[in-house]
Amino acid sequence: MCSAVSRKFIVPCPLRGSVLASPEADALVELVTSESTLSMGEHRGRFERQFAAMVGARHAVSVTSGTVAVQLAVEMLDLEPGDEVIATPQTYQATVQPLLDHRVRVRFCDVDPGSLTVDPASFEALITPRTKALLLVHYGGCPADMDAIMRIARAHGVLVVEDCAHALGAGYRGRVPGGLADLGCFSFQNSKNITTLGEGGMITCDSEVWAHRLQRLRGNDYDGHLSTSALPGEDEPLLLPWMKYSEGVYRDTVHRVRRSGTNATLSEAAAAVGVVQLARLPELAALRSAIASRLDEVIDGYSFVTPQSAPAGSTHAYHLYTCFAETAELREEMVLALDRGGVEIQLRYFPQHLLPEWRHRGHGPGECPVAERLWFSSLINLPCHPGLRLAQVDYLVDTLDRVLADLNGPAPAMLLAAGARASGS
């Protein structure tokens, strides 16, 4: 939900989620003034190796967007008609949209009310013998309870895909999102914690087979079951050594083509910027954390607003700063007052199971009651990004404190009581 009252904000939501400066510009100048290739060169390889090392995965495969990352990761699940996939409703549509292309039953899993990530108990309750996979999101950069989730998944033979679009800079008990499950998907889109010139994505995994398949799919090849004969026949035409099909084309036999590939090659310019941004991630993450700490200090002084909570031993990446108002009336008053005060509010994300394409597939209200209640009555996202100047952060903190102090008076107390009566408590 975008603000409709004000149009010019003292504290805006970010036009960019990251900060680019002279190091990124220097990397681009060096690339474009060289004679290096602008596609499939050394920068892409370096970016992938450094990213895999950061995440703690054996492989990292770069692609053109986070959406493509999820699409190709879903292809690795080898879904068959009648399979079931469990997915979070509290996310952007790109997380679950690829499932519309498959004849599978999607079961939306309710979220933990403190973290907005998949609730492990709800996940386990949805598993059936047909369950193939779980698609989860580290909402806003808050890690899901991965130890509990993976114990359940392994016990039932369920594959787990992490959507880590928000999670760069997060940590989970000494490990990093993207290396906690079977596949990890990242976005470097304009709004994310690092960017590769506005678009880009990465898929992480430990499987050599999956990595090979992903590389074929993103490189305009096909994904199929192949076998190779021992030696080429004597009647093969003699081709020059540098030609792509000088070896293999007459030896490979295709037994099944799963799907065609696409050109999802991350450009060298994007990868070069990605290398620089990855090195700056600790600095950028620290800026987000510092803003979040100041917002926490304010909110801790008021009993009717609570911040999002991460599992013990976790580090929040604060792609989004999320808090919860005690009643729908207070949420509305708070959002409108912040908007009038020059603080832009954007609420993310509308529950996926209530969108038209999923209602068309039989989903609807009541399926995920916690996610629905929090979205329609409680959830608030506050600006929290490294592009804010110190004066803007000061203004944000002061305005939030003033708004909450005003809401702490007699009239809001009546709203709290009315909300309690309406809920039957």
Short mmCIF file of C-alpha atoms in Angstrom, two decimals:
data_model
loop_
_atom_site.label_atom_id
_atom_site.label_comp_id
_atom_site.label_asym_id
_atom_site.label_seq_id
_atom_site.Cartn_x
_atom_site.Cartn_y
_atom_site.Cartn_z
CA MET A 1 0.00 0.00 0.00
CA CYS A 2 1.47 3.33 -1.02
CA SER A 3 0.73 6.57 0.79
CA ALA A 4 -1.96 8.67 -0.84
CA VAL A 5 -2.03 11.79 1.35
CA SER A 6 1.45 13.25 0.77
CA ARG A 7 3.53 13.29 -2.39
CA LYS A 8 6.82 14.84 -1.21
CA PHE A 9 8.36 13.11 1.77
CA ILE A 10 11.07 14.24 4.15
CA VAL A 11 11.85 10.57 4.77
CA PRO A 12 11.03 8.65 1.59
CA CYS A 13 11.01 4.94 0.97
CA PRO A 14 14.12 4.12 -1.07
CA LEU A 15 14.45 4.72 -4.78
CA ARG A 16 17.44 2.42 -4.39
CA GLY A 17 18.06 -0.15 -1.70
CA SER A 18 21.83 0.15 -1.92
CA VAL A 19 24.37 2.92 -2.28
CA LEU A 20 26.64 3.13 -5.33
CA ALA A 21 29.67 5.39 -5.39
CA SER A 22 33.12 5.77 -6.93
CA PRO A 23 34.25 2.12 -6.41
CA GLU A 24 31.40 0.89 -8.61
CA ALA A 25 32.04 3.65 -11.16
CA ASP A 26 35.75 2.80 -11.25
CA ALA A 27 34.96 -0.88 -11.91
CA LEU A 28 32.71 0.10 -14.84
CA VAL A 29 35.25 2.49 -16.34
CA GLU A 30 37.95 -0.16 -16.15
CA LEU A 31 35.69 -2.68 -17.88
CA VAL A 32 34.34 -0.51 -20.70
CA THR A 33 37.74 0.98 -21.54
CA SER A 34 39.34 -2.45 -21.74
CA GLU A 35 39.04 -4.93 -24.58
CA SER A 36 37.40 -7.51 -22.33
CA THR A 37 34.18 -9.23 -23.28
CA LEU A 38 30.98 -7.72 -21.92
CA SER A 39 29.33 -11.11 -21.56
CA MET A 40 30.38 -14.35 -19.85
CA GLY A 41 33.79 -13.10 -18.75
CA GLU A 42 36.02 -13.14 -15.70
CA HIS A 43 33.86 -10.76 -13.64
CA ARG A 44 30.92 -13.16 -13.68
CA GLY A 45 33.13 -16.04 -12.58
CA ARG A 46 34.68 -13.97 -9.79
CA PHE A 47 31.27 -12.78 -8.58
CA GLU A 48 29.91 -16.32 -8.47
CA ARG A 49 32.94 -17.73 -6.63
CA GLN A 50 32.95 -14.96 -4.04
CA PHE A 51 29.20 -15.23 -3.56
CA ALA A 52 29.34 -19.01 -3.06
CA ALA A 53 32.11 -18.56 -0.49
CA MET A 54 30.11 -15.92 1.40
CA VAL A 55 26.98 -18.08 1.52
CA GLY A 56 28.84 -21.29 2.29
CA ALA A 57 27.50 -23.13 -0.76
CA ARG A 58 29.52 -25.20 -3.24
CA HIS A 59 27.97 -23.48 -6.26
CA ALA A 60 26.55 -20.08 -7.19
CA VAL A 61 24.97 -19.52 -10.61
CA SER A 62 24.24 -15.93 -11.60
CA VAL A 63 21.17 -14.99 -13.66
CA THR A 64 19.44 -11.84 -14.86
CA SER A 65 16.96 -11.41 -12.00
CA GLY A 66 15.68 -12.83 -8.74
CA THR A 67 12.51 -13.88 -10.54
CA VAL A 68 14.52 -15.96 -13.00
CA ALA A 69 16.47 -17.42 -10.07
CA VAL A 70 13.25 -18.73 -8.50
CA GLN A 71 11.93 -19.96 -11.85
CA LEU A 72 15.05 -22.01 -12.54
CA ALA A 73 15.29 -23.25 -8.95
CA VAL A 74 11.73 -24.57 -9.22
CA GLU A 75 12.78 -26.45 -12.37
CA MET A 76 15.31 -28.36 -10.24
CA LEU A 77 12.42 -29.81 -8.20
CA ASP A 78 11.28 -31.89 -11.22
CA LEU A 79 7.63 -31.39 -10.31
CA GLU A 80 5.10 -33.84 -11.69
CA PRO A 81 1.31 -33.44 -12.04
CA GLY A 82 -0.29 -34.16 -8.69
CA ASP A 83 2.73 -33.13 -6.61
CA GLU A 84 2.17 -30.71 -3.74
CA VAL A 85 4.29 -27.67 -2.91
CA ILE A 86 3.98 -25.76 0.34
CA ALA A 87 4.65 -22.01 0.11
CA THR A 88 4.59 -18.90 2.24
CA PRO A 89 1.79 -16.39 1.59
CA GLN A 90 3.78 -13.47 3.06
CA THR A 91 6.00 -12.53 0.13
CA TYR A 92 6.21 -10.81 -3.22
CA GLN A 93 4.48 -12.63 -6.07
CA ALA A 94 7.74 -13.69 -7.75
CA THR A 95 8.33 -16.29 -5.03
CA VAL A 96 5.28 -18.38 -5.88
CA GLN A 97 4.45 -17.27 -9.43
CA PRO A 98 6.54 -20.02 -11.12
CA LEU A 99 4.25 -22.62 -9.54
CA LEU A 100 1.42 -21.40 -11.78
CA ASP A 101 3.27 -23.04 -14.69
CA HIS A 102 3.07 -26.48 -13.07
CA ARG A 103 0.12 -28.80 -12.53
CA VAL A 104 0.75 -29.06 -8.82
CA ARG A 105 -1.31 -28.38 -5.73
CA VAL A 106 0.02 -25.36 -3.83
CA ARG A 107 -0.67 -25.31 -0.10
CA PHE A 108 -0.05 -21.94 1.53
CA CYS A 109 1.51 -22.21 4.97
CA ASP A 110 0.67 -19.75 7.73
CA VAL A 111 3.41 -17.63 9.27
CA ASP A 112 4.86 -17.14 12.72
CA PRO A 113 3.25 -13.97 14.16
CA GLY A 114 6.54 -12.57 15.41
CA SER A 115 8.77 -13.13 12.40
CA LEU A 116 6.33 -13.36 9.43
CA THR A 117 8.31 -16.38 8.21
CA VAL A 118 6.97 -19.92 7.74
CA ASP A 119 5.70 -21.36 11.01
CA PRO A 120 7.35 -24.80 11.45
CA ALA A 121 4.29 -26.34 13.14
CA SER A 122 2.00 -25.16 10.34
CA PHE A 123 4.49 -26.48 7.77
CA GLU A 124 4.54 -29.94 9.31
CA ALA A 125 0.73 -30.06 9.53
CA LEU A 126 0.44 -29.48 5.76
CA ILE A 127 2.78 -32.28 4.67
CA THR A 128 1.23 -35.24 2.87
CA PRO A 129 2.77 -38.17 0.96
CA ARG A 130 2.52 -35.98 -2.20
CA THR A 131 4.51 -33.05 -0.76
CA LYS A 132 7.59 -32.40 -2.89
CA ALA A 133 8.94 -29.07 -1.70
CA LEU A 134 8.66 -25.98 0.49
CA LEU A 135 9.22 -22.44 -0.80
CA LEU A 136 9.97 -20.05 2.05
CA VAL A 137 11.08 -16.44 2.41
CA HIS A 138 13.28 -14.76 4.99
CA TYR A 139 10.76 -11.94 5.20
CA GLY A 140 12.30 -8.49 5.32
CA GLY A 141 15.70 -10.03 6.07
CA CYS A 142 14.50 -11.87 9.20
CA PRO A 143 15.75 -15.48 8.99
CA ALA A 144 13.16 -18.24 9.23
CA ASP A 145 13.58 -20.87 11.94
CA MET A 146 15.66 -23.04 9.61
CA ASP A 147 16.84 -25.67 12.10
CA ALA A 148 13.26 -26.62 12.91
CA ILE A 149 12.14 -26.38 9.30
CA MET A 150 14.98 -28.52 7.96
CA ARG A 151 14.47 -31.20 10.63
CA ILE A 152 10.86 -31.51 9.51
CA ALA A 153 11.74 -31.40 5.82
CA ARG A 154 14.44 -34.06 6.08
CA ALA A 155 12.18 -36.34 8.11
CA HIS A 156 9.56 -36.24 5.33
CA GLY A 157 11.86 -36.11 2.28
CA VAL A 158 10.76 -32.57 1.36
CA LEU A 159 13.08 -30.28 -0.62
CA VAL A 160 13.42 -26.69 0.62
CA VAL A 161 14.00 -23.57 -1.50
CA GLU A 162 15.02 -20.40 0.33
CA ASP A 163 13.97 -17.11 -1.24
CA CYS A 164 16.77 -14.91 0.09
CA ALA A 165 15.85 -11.76 -1.86
CA HIS A 166 15.69 -9.80 1.43
CA ALA A 167 18.36 -11.70 3.34
CA LEU A 168 21.75 -10.41 2.19
CA GLY A 169 23.50 -9.37 5.38
CA ALA A 170 21.48 -11.73 7.58
CA GLY A 171 22.89 -14.58 9.66
CA TYR A 172 21.44 -17.69 11.26
CA ARG A 173 23.35 -19.38 14.11
CA GLY A 174 26.73 -18.99 12.50
CA ARG A 175 25.52 -19.65 8.97
CA VAL A 176 24.14 -17.57 6.12
CA PRO A 177 20.77 -17.71 4.31
CA GLY A 178 21.23 -19.31 0.92
CA GLY A 179 23.34 -22.05 2.46
CA LEU A 180 20.72 -23.37 4.86
CA ALA A 181 18.54 -25.50 2.57
CA ASP A 182 18.67 -27.28 -0.80
CA LEU A 183 18.53 -24.20 -3.04
CA GLY A 184 18.87 -20.49 -2.37
CA CYS A 185 17.59 -17.67 -4.60
CA PHE A 186 18.82 -14.07 -4.40
CA SER A 187 17.80 -10.81 -6.05
CA PHE A 188 20.02 -7.84 -6.85
CA GLN A 189 17.12 -5.74 -8.09
CA ASN A 190 17.22 -1.98 -7.60
CA SER A 191 15.53 -2.11 -4.17
CA LYS A 192 17.63 -4.92 -2.66
CA ASN A 193 20.48 -4.78 -0.15
CA ILE A 194 23.05 -4.91 -2.93
CA THR A 195 22.37 -4.31 -6.61
CA THR A 196 23.91 -5.24 -9.96
CA LEU A 197 22.85 -2.12 -11.85
CA GLY A 198 19.13 -2.55 -11.17
CA GLU A 199 18.56 -6.23 -12.00
CA GLY A 200 20.29 -9.53 -11.35
CA GLY A 201 19.99 -12.72 -9.38
CA MET A 202 21.86 -15.75 -8.02
CA ILE A 203 21.05 -19.38 -7.30
CA THR A 204 23.09 -21.25 -4.69
CA CYS A 205 23.27 -25.00 -4.07
CA ASP A 206 25.63 -27.82 -3.12
CA SER A 207 24.52 -30.24 -5.84
CA GLU A 208 26.95 -30.65 -8.74
CA VAL A 209 24.10 -32.02 -10.89
CA TRP A 210 21.83 -29.06 -10.19
CA ALA A 211 24.64 -26.57 -10.81
CA HIS A 212 25.34 -28.15 -14.21
CA ARG A 213 21.64 -28.13 -15.12
CA LEU A 214 21.27 -24.49 -14.01
CA GLN A 215 24.27 -23.42 -16.05
CA ARG A 216 22.80 -25.08 -19.15
CA LEU A 217 19.40 -23.48 -18.62
CA ARG A 218 20.75 -19.96 -18.11
CA GLY A 219 23.10 -20.36 -21.10
CA ASN A 220 20.62 -20.97 -23.93
CA ASP A 221 21.07 -24.74 -23.79
CA TYR A 222 18.50 -27.35 -22.84
CA ASP A 223 18.00 -29.37 -19.67
CA GLY A 224 17.83 -33.07 -20.45
CA HIS A 225 18.87 -36.62 -19.64
CA LEU A 226 22.04 -37.30 -21.66
CA SER A 227 24.38 -40.21 -22.24
CA THR A 228 27.71 -40.18 -24.06
CA SER A 229 29.41 -42.90 -26.08
CA ALA A 230 33.04 -43.72 -25.31
CA LEU A 231 34.69 -42.51 -28.53
CA PRO A 232 33.66 -40.58 -31.62
CA GLY A 233 33.05 -42.62 -34.75
CA GLU A 234 35.52 -42.48 -37.62
CA ASP A 235 32.88 -40.99 -39.89
CA GLU A 236 32.51 -37.80 -37.83
CA PRO A 237 33.36 -34.64 -39.80
CA LEU A 238 36.65 -33.04 -38.85
CA LEU A 239 35.96 -29.66 -37.19
CA LEU A 240 38.29 -26.97 -35.96
CA PRO A 241 39.19 -27.31 -32.25
CA TRP A 242 37.67 -24.01 -31.20
CA MET A 243 34.23 -24.73 -32.61
CA LYS A 244 31.53 -25.34 -30.02
CA TYR A 245 30.46 -28.69 -31.45
CA SER A 246 33.88 -30.03 -32.44
CA GLU A 247 33.49 -32.67 -29.72
CA GLY A 248 30.44 -34.17 -28.16
CA VAL A 249 27.70 -33.39 -30.63
CA TYR A 250 27.98 -36.81 -32.29
CA ARG A 251 28.54 -38.61 -29.01
CA ASP A 252 25.72 -37.16 -26.90
CA THR A 253 22.40 -38.98 -26.91
CA VAL A 254 19.33 -37.23 -25.48
CA HIS A 255 16.91 -39.54 -23.68
CA ARG A 256 14.59 -36.81 -22.42
CA VAL A 257 14.41 -33.03 -22.72
CA ARG A 258 12.97 -31.55 -19.54
CA ARG A 259 12.73 -28.01 -20.85
CA SER A 260 14.44 -25.51 -23.11
CA GLY A 261 16.91 -23.04 -21.70
CA THR A 262 17.00 -19.29 -21.99
CA ASN A 263 19.55 -16.52 -22.14
CA ALA A 264 19.75 -15.44 -18.51
CA THR A 265 23.39 -14.34 -18.67
CA LEU A 266 24.34 -11.66 -16.15
CA SER A 267 26.35 -9.04 -18.06
CA GLU A 268 29.97 -8.37 -17.20
CA ALA A 269 29.09 -4.79 -16.22
CA ALA A 270 26.50 -6.05 -13.75
CA ALA A 271 28.87 -8.69 -12.39
CA ALA A 272 31.70 -6.16 -12.00
CA VAL A 273 29.43 -3.95 -9.91
CA GLY A 274 28.26 -7.03 -8.01
CA VAL A 275 31.84 -7.83 -6.96
CA VAL A 276 32.25 -4.32 -5.54
CA GLN A 277 28.84 -4.31 -3.87
CA LEU A 278 29.50 -7.70 -2.27
CA ALA A 279 32.69 -6.34 -0.71
CA ARG A 280 30.71 -3.37 0.64
CA LEU A 281 27.89 -5.51 2.05
CA PRO A 282 29.14 -5.39 5.70
CA GLU A 283 29.22 -1.59 5.56
CA LEU A 284 25.76 -1.37 3.97
CA ALA A 285 24.30 -3.92 6.40
CA ALA A 286 25.71 -1.98 9.36
CA LEU A 287 23.94 1.19 8.18
CA ARG A 288 20.60 -0.65 8.04
CA SER A 289 21.18 -2.17 11.46
CA ALA A 290 22.05 1.19 13.00
CA ILE A 291 18.78 2.74 11.76
CA ALA A 292 16.81 -0.29 12.97
CA SER A 293 18.38 -0.02 16.44
CA ARG A 294 17.22 3.58 16.76
CA LEU A 295 13.69 2.63 15.67
CA ASP A 296 13.71 -0.23 18.18
CA GLU A 297 14.62 2.16 20.97
CA VAL A 298 11.56 4.28 20.23
CA ILE A 299 9.15 1.38 19.84
CA ASP A 300 10.37 -0.28 23.04
CA GLY A 301 8.89 2.66 24.93
CA TYR A 302 5.31 1.90 23.84
CA SER A 303 3.38 -1.23 24.73
CA PHE A 304 0.95 -1.09 21.80
CA VAL A 305 3.61 -1.50 19.08
CA THR A 306 6.07 -4.40 18.81
CA PRO A 307 8.98 -4.97 16.41
CA GLN A 308 9.44 -8.05 14.25
CA SER A 309 11.37 -10.74 16.12
CA ALA A 310 14.06 -13.03 14.70
CA PRO A 311 14.91 -16.53 16.00
CA ALA A 312 17.53 -16.73 18.76
CA GLY A 313 21.06 -16.56 17.41
CA SER A 314 20.02 -14.77 14.23
CA THR A 315 21.07 -11.49 12.64
CA HIS A 316 18.36 -9.48 10.88
CA ALA A 317 19.34 -7.92 7.53
CA TYR A 318 16.64 -5.19 7.76
CA HIS A 319 15.76 -5.09 4.11
CA LEU A 320 12.44 -4.07 5.63
CA TYR A 321 11.91 -2.68 9.11
CA THR A 322 8.64 -4.22 10.31
CA CYS A 323 6.56 -3.61 13.39
CA PHE A 324 3.03 -4.47 14.51
CA ALA A 325 0.30 -2.23 15.94
CA GLU A 326 -1.98 -3.73 18.56
CA THR A 327 -5.22 -2.91 16.70
CA ALA A 328 -6.31 -2.03 13.18
CA GLU A 329 -7.49 1.38 14.40
CA LEU A 330 -4.09 2.18 15.86
CA ARG A 331 -2.35 0.96 12.72
CA GLU A 332 -4.45 3.30 10.60
CA GLU A 333 -3.87 6.26 12.90
CA MET A 334 -0.15 5.59 13.01
CA VAL A 335 0.27 5.23 9.24
CA LEU A 336 -1.75 8.36 8.48
CA ALA A 337 0.06 10.43 11.11
CA LEU A 338 3.47 9.37 9.79
CA ASP A 339 2.35 10.16 6.25
CA ARG A 340 1.16 13.62 7.29
CA GLY A 341 4.48 14.12 9.07
CA GLY A 342 6.45 13.49 5.88
CA VAL A 343 7.41 9.84 6.45
CA GLU A 344 6.52 7.61 3.50
CA ILE A 345 4.95 4.26 4.34
CA GLN A 346 4.73 1.29 1.96
CA LEU A 347 3.20 -1.92 3.30
CA ARG A 348 4.58 -5.22 1.95
CA TYR A 349 3.22 -7.70 0.90
CA PHE A 350 -0.42 -8.51 0.21
CA PRO A 351 -1.07 -12.20 1.13
CA GLN A 352 -0.43 -14.24 -2.00
CA HIS A 353 -3.29 -16.70 -1.54
CA LEU A 354 -5.76 -13.81 -1.81
CA LEU A 355 -4.48 -12.55 -5.17
CA PRO A 356 -6.74 -13.19 -8.21
CA GLU A 357 -4.49 -15.79 -9.84
CA TRP A 358 -4.47 -17.89 -6.67
CA ARG A 359 -8.16 -17.40 -5.92
CA HIS A 360 -8.64 -18.78 -9.43
CA ARG A 361 -6.78 -21.87 -8.24
CA GLY A 362 -9.17 -22.34 -5.30
CA HIS A 363 -7.47 -20.34 -2.55
CA GLY A 364 -9.17 -17.73 -0.41
CA PRO A 365 -9.75 -16.06 2.97
CA GLY A 366 -9.27 -18.11 6.11
CA GLU A 367 -6.49 -20.24 4.65
CA CYS A 368 -3.71 -18.43 6.52
CA PRO A 369 -5.43 -16.60 9.40
CA VAL A 370 -2.28 -15.26 11.06
CA ALA A 371 -0.90 -13.77 7.83
CA GLU A 372 -4.31 -12.29 7.02
CA ARG A 373 -4.78 -10.76 10.48
CA LEU A 374 -1.33 -9.19 10.52
CA TRP A 375 -1.63 -7.78 7.01
CA PHE A 376 -5.11 -6.28 7.38
CA SER A 377 -4.82 -5.13 10.99
CA SER A 378 -1.30 -4.81 12.26
CA LEU A 379 1.72 -4.78 9.90
CA ILE A 380 3.72 -1.59 9.38
CA ASN A 381 6.95 -1.13 7.40
CA LEU A 382 9.09 1.92 8.24
CA PRO A 383 11.84 3.41 6.01
CA CYS A 384 15.19 1.77 6.76
CA HIS A 385 17.84 1.97 4.07
CA PRO A 386 21.45 3.15 3.73
CA GLY A 387 20.51 5.98 1.38
CA LEU A 388 18.99 7.97 4.25
CA ARG A 389 21.06 10.92 5.45
CA LEU A 390 21.68 11.32 9.19
CA ALA A 391 19.29 14.28 9.32
CA GLN A 392 16.56 12.15 7.74
CA VAL A 393 17.15 9.34 10.23
CA ASP A 394 16.93 11.86 13.09
CA TYR A 395 13.69 13.20 11.68
CA LEU A 396 12.28 9.69 11.23
CA VAL A 397 13.08 8.73 14.81
CA ASP A 398 11.72 11.98 16.26
CA THR A 399 8.54 11.82 14.18
CA LEU A 400 7.90 8.19 15.12
CA ASP A 401 8.35 9.03 18.81
CA ARG A 402 5.98 12.00 18.56
CA VAL A 403 3.33 9.99 16.69
CA LEU A 404 3.46 7.15 19.21
CA ALA A 405 3.36 9.60 22.12
CA ASP A 406 0.23 11.21 20.66
CA LEU A 407 -1.33 7.76 20.19
CA ASN A 408 -0.57 6.93 23.79
CA GLY A 409 -3.11 9.51 25.00
CA PRO A 410 -6.74 9.06 26.09
CA ALA A 411 -8.29 8.76 22.62
CA PRO A 412 -6.01 5.92 21.46
CA ALA A 413 -6.63 4.19 24.81
CA MET A 414 -10.32 4.15 23.86
CA LEU A 415 -9.35 2.70 20.47
CA LEU A 416 -7.43 -0.07 22.22
CA ALA A 417 -10.44 -0.88 24.40
CA ALA A 418 -12.79 -0.85 21.40
CA GLY A 419 -10.43 -3.16 19.51
CA ALA A 420 -10.32 -5.57 22.44
CA ARG A 421 -14.13 -5.66 22.64
CA ALA A 422 -14.40 -6.26 18.89
CA SER A 423 -12.02 -9.21 19.11
CA GLY A 424 -14.00 -10.70 21.99
CA SER A 425 -11.16 -10.48 24.51
#
